[in-house]
Amino acid sequence: AMEYTTLPSLFADDEFSAMGLRKYPIRRNINSNMYSDIDGTLLREQEHIDSTVTVLSTFNNGGLEMLYKNKYEAAPATGENSFIVNIGKLVDDLIDNMVFPDRDRGAKKNKDKNTI
């Protein structure tokens, strides 16, 4: 018989939350761990793979970048009437690696940013 991973064990290494409220302040001090491991870009948000499904809007704010073929590309501005959906690691695990969870990051911008 096939053995399946139990759902709680999938949360051991990843965060799970229904909604997050986050503030990304302007970086006033810079240290060595604030740079990309891929290309050396100064970051506001470290490179990461989301844990579940993230639905977000960039409105007309830049800074969100996604890794594609080992190069970060700017995510398109969504405007006010559309969204970006990031498929996370948990979804990939649940469906036996049939999708590719994206790695994204926030490039440094010179203004505070708030997200929900």
PDB file of C-alpha atoms in Angstrom:
ATOM      1  CA  ALA A   1       0.000   0.000   0.000  1.00  0.00           C
ATOM      2  CA  MET A   2       1.146   3.555  -0.685  1.00  0.00           C
ATOM      3  CA  GLU A   3       2.031   5.621   2.313  1.00  0.00           C
ATOM      4  CA  TYR A   4       1.021   9.278   2.391  1.00  0.00           C
ATOM      5  CA  THR A   5       2.634  12.058   4.340  1.00  0.00           C
ATOM      6  CA  THR A   6       0.397  13.257   7.147  1.00  0.00           C
ATOM      7  CA  LEU A   7      -0.797  16.835   6.749  1.00  0.00           C
ATOM      8  CA  PRO A   8       0.647  18.145  10.066  1.00  0.00           C
ATOM      9  CA  SER A   9       4.127  16.945   9.074  1.00  0.00           C
ATOM     10  CA  LEU A  10       4.008  19.252   6.033  1.00  0.00           C
ATOM     11  CA  PHE A  11       4.035  22.252   8.363  1.00  0.00           C
ATOM     12  CA  ALA A  12       7.284  21.340  10.098  1.00  0.00           C
ATOM     13  CA  ASP A  13       9.536  23.517   7.929  1.00  0.00           C
ATOM     14  CA  ASP A  14       7.110  26.086   6.575  1.00  0.00           C
ATOM     15  CA  GLU A  15       4.958  28.862   7.955  1.00  0.00           C
ATOM     16  CA  PHE A  16       1.171  28.628   7.638  1.00  0.00           C
ATOM     17  CA  SER A  17      -1.116  31.602   8.077  1.00  0.00           C
ATOM     18  CA  ALA A  18      -4.497  32.650   6.744  1.00  0.00           C
ATOM     19  CA  MET A  19      -3.664  36.341   6.517  1.00  0.00           C
ATOM     20  CA  GLY A  20      -0.604  38.414   7.170  1.00  0.00           C
ATOM     21  CA  LEU A  21      -0.187  42.104   7.878  1.00  0.00           C
ATOM     22  CA  ARG A  22       3.316  43.240   7.059  1.00  0.00           C
ATOM     23  CA  LYS A  23       5.246  46.468   6.994  1.00  0.00           C
ATOM     24  CA  TYR A  24       8.399  46.852   4.933  1.00  0.00           C
ATOM     25  CA  PRO A  25      10.140  49.979   6.227  1.00  0.00           C
ATOM     26  CA  ILE A  26      12.804  51.919   4.397  1.00  0.00           C
ATOM     27  CA  ARG A  27      16.168  50.358   5.189  1.00  0.00           C
ATOM     28  CA  ARG A  28      18.217  52.969   7.006  1.00  0.00           C
ATOM     29  CA  ASN A  29      21.112  50.683   7.922  1.00  0.00           C
ATOM     30  CA  ILE A  30      22.610  48.148   5.566  1.00  0.00           C
ATOM     31  CA  ASN A  31      24.446  44.984   6.549  1.00  0.00           C
ATOM     32  CA  SER A  32      25.867  42.083   4.580  1.00  0.00           C
ATOM     33  CA  ASN A  33      22.828  39.766   4.855  1.00  0.00           C
ATOM     34  CA  MET A  34      20.582  42.241   3.008  1.00  0.00           C
ATOM     35  CA  TYR A  35      21.988  41.381  -0.417  1.00  0.00           C
ATOM     36  CA  SER A  36      20.765  38.741  -2.865  1.00  0.00           C
ATOM     37  CA  ASP A  37      22.572  35.414  -2.949  1.00  0.00           C
ATOM     38  CA  ILE A  38      21.763  35.227  -6.665  1.00  0.00           C
ATOM     39  CA  ASP A  39      22.885  38.600  -8.041  1.00  0.00           C
ATOM     40  CA  GLY A  40      24.010  40.842  -5.171  1.00  0.00           C
ATOM     41  CA  THR A  41      21.015  43.222  -5.365  1.00  0.00           C
ATOM     42  CA  LEU A  42      20.190  45.138  -2.173  1.00  0.00           C
ATOM     43  CA  LEU A  43      16.871  43.758  -0.867  1.00  0.00           C
ATOM     44  CA  ARG A  44      13.982  44.940   1.269  1.00  0.00           C
ATOM     45  CA  GLU A  45      12.557  41.412   1.621  1.00  0.00           C
ATOM     46  CA  GLN A  46      14.843  38.366   1.497  1.00  0.00           C
ATOM     47  CA  GLU A  47      14.528  35.813  -1.280  1.00  0.00           C
ATOM     48  CA  HIS A  48      12.013  33.151  -0.298  1.00  0.00           C
ATOM     49  CA  ILE A  49       9.435  30.611  -1.420  1.00  0.00           C
ATOM     50  CA  ASP A  50       5.972  31.194   0.024  1.00  0.00           C
ATOM     51  CA  SER A  51       4.602  28.382   2.167  1.00  0.00           C
ATOM     52  CA  THR A  52       1.016  28.219   0.889  1.00  0.00           C
ATOM     53  CA  VAL A  53      -0.872  30.253  -1.716  1.00  0.00           C
ATOM     54  CA  THR A  54      -0.341  34.000  -1.682  1.00  0.00           C
ATOM     55  CA  VAL A  55      -2.762  36.310  -3.448  1.00  0.00           C
ATOM     56  CA  LEU A  56      -1.413  39.829  -3.738  1.00  0.00           C
ATOM     57  CA  SER A  57      -1.708  43.045  -5.625  1.00  0.00           C
ATOM     58  CA  THR A  58       1.230  45.287  -6.400  1.00  0.00           C
ATOM     59  CA  PHE A  59      -1.144  48.078  -7.461  1.00  0.00           C
ATOM     60  CA  ASN A  60       1.349  50.387  -9.125  1.00  0.00           C
ATOM     61  CA  ASN A  61       4.226  49.733  -6.737  1.00  0.00           C
ATOM     62  CA  GLY A  62       7.380  48.152  -8.026  1.00  0.00           C
ATOM     63  CA  GLY A  63       9.849  46.027  -6.144  1.00  0.00           C
ATOM     64  CA  LEU A  64       8.375  42.520  -6.306  1.00  0.00           C
ATOM     65  CA  GLU A  65      10.684  40.288  -8.312  1.00  0.00           C
ATOM     66  CA  MET A  66      10.389  36.603  -9.271  1.00  0.00           C
ATOM     67  CA  LEU A  67      13.180  34.184 -10.114  1.00  0.00           C
ATOM     68  CA  TYR A  68      12.898  32.750 -13.625  1.00  0.00           C
ATOM     69  CA  LYS A  69      15.693  30.733 -15.270  1.00  0.00           C
ATOM     70  CA  ASN A  70      18.151  31.842 -12.547  1.00  0.00           C
ATOM     71  CA  LYS A  71      17.453  35.541 -13.156  1.00  0.00           C
ATOM     72  CA  TYR A  72      15.159  37.825 -11.178  1.00  0.00           C
ATOM     73  CA  GLU A  73      12.523  39.618 -13.260  1.00  0.00           C
ATOM     74  CA  ALA A  74      10.236  42.422 -12.089  1.00  0.00           C
ATOM     75  CA  ALA A  75       6.676  41.247 -11.453  1.00  0.00           C
ATOM     76  CA  PRO A  76       4.157  43.143 -13.554  1.00  0.00           C
ATOM     77  CA  ALA A  77       2.256  45.963 -11.880  1.00  0.00           C
ATOM     78  CA  THR A  78      -1.222  44.627 -11.263  1.00  0.00           C
ATOM     79  CA  GLY A  79      -3.008  47.968 -11.286  1.00  0.00           C
ATOM     80  CA  GLU A  80      -6.081  48.164  -9.085  1.00  0.00           C
ATOM     81  CA  ASN A  81      -8.191  45.396 -10.615  1.00  0.00           C
ATOM     82  CA  SER A  82      -6.002  42.310 -10.776  1.00  0.00           C
ATOM     83  CA  PHE A  83      -3.881  40.025  -8.609  1.00  0.00           C
ATOM     84  CA  ILE A  84      -0.782  37.847  -8.667  1.00  0.00           C
ATOM     85  CA  VAL A  85      -1.102  34.323  -7.259  1.00  0.00           C
ATOM     86  CA  ASN A  86       2.048  32.687  -5.893  1.00  0.00           C
ATOM     87  CA  ILE A  87       1.905  28.917  -5.514  1.00  0.00           C
ATOM     88  CA  GLY A  88       3.835  27.910  -2.417  1.00  0.00           C
ATOM     89  CA  LYS A  89       5.801  24.903  -1.221  1.00  0.00           C
ATOM     90  CA  LEU A  90       2.924  23.267   0.663  1.00  0.00           C
ATOM     91  CA  VAL A  91       0.773  23.150  -2.481  1.00  0.00           C
ATOM     92  CA  ASP A  92       3.673  21.669  -4.422  1.00  0.00           C
ATOM     93  CA  ASP A  93       4.137  18.996  -1.719  1.00  0.00           C
ATOM     94  CA  LEU A  94       0.409  18.164  -1.598  1.00  0.00           C
ATOM     95  CA  ILE A  95       0.194  17.507  -5.329  1.00  0.00           C
ATOM     96  CA  ASP A  96       3.441  15.547  -5.627  1.00  0.00           C
ATOM     97  CA  ASN A  97       5.616  18.241  -7.202  1.00  0.00           C
ATOM     98  CA  MET A  98       3.315  18.880 -10.168  1.00  0.00           C
ATOM     99  CA  VAL A  99       3.780  22.665  -9.961  1.00  0.00           C
ATOM    100  CA  PHE A 100       6.836  24.800  -9.421  1.00  0.00           C
ATOM    101  CA  PRO A 101       6.642  27.158  -6.411  1.00  0.00           C
ATOM    102  CA  ASP A 102       8.192  30.497  -7.287  1.00  0.00           C
ATOM    103  CA  ARG A 103      11.054  32.155  -5.450  1.00  0.00           C
ATOM    104  CA  ASP A 104      10.434  35.852  -4.993  1.00  0.00           C
ATOM    105  CA  ARG A 105      11.916  38.855  -3.231  1.00  0.00           C
ATOM    106  CA  GLY A 106      11.381  42.526  -2.581  1.00  0.00           C
ATOM    107  CA  ALA A 107      13.991  44.829  -4.084  1.00  0.00           C
ATOM    108  CA  LYS A 108      14.965  47.914  -2.072  1.00  0.00           C
ATOM    109  CA  LYS A 109      12.750  50.946  -2.605  1.00  0.00           C
ATOM    110  CA  ASN A 110      13.010  54.360  -0.991  1.00  0.00           C
ATOM    111  CA  LYS A 111       9.584  54.371   0.679  1.00  0.00           C
ATOM    112  CA  ASP A 112       7.711  52.353   3.311  1.00  0.00           C
ATOM    113  CA  LYS A 113       5.415  49.646   2.033  1.00  0.00           C
ATOM    114  CA  ASN A 114       2.483  47.992   3.827  1.00  0.00           C
ATOM    115  CA  THR A 115       0.844  44.759   2.718  1.00  0.00           C
ATOM    116  CA  ILE A 116      -2.077  42.551   3.740  1.00  0.00           C
TER     117      ILE A 116
END
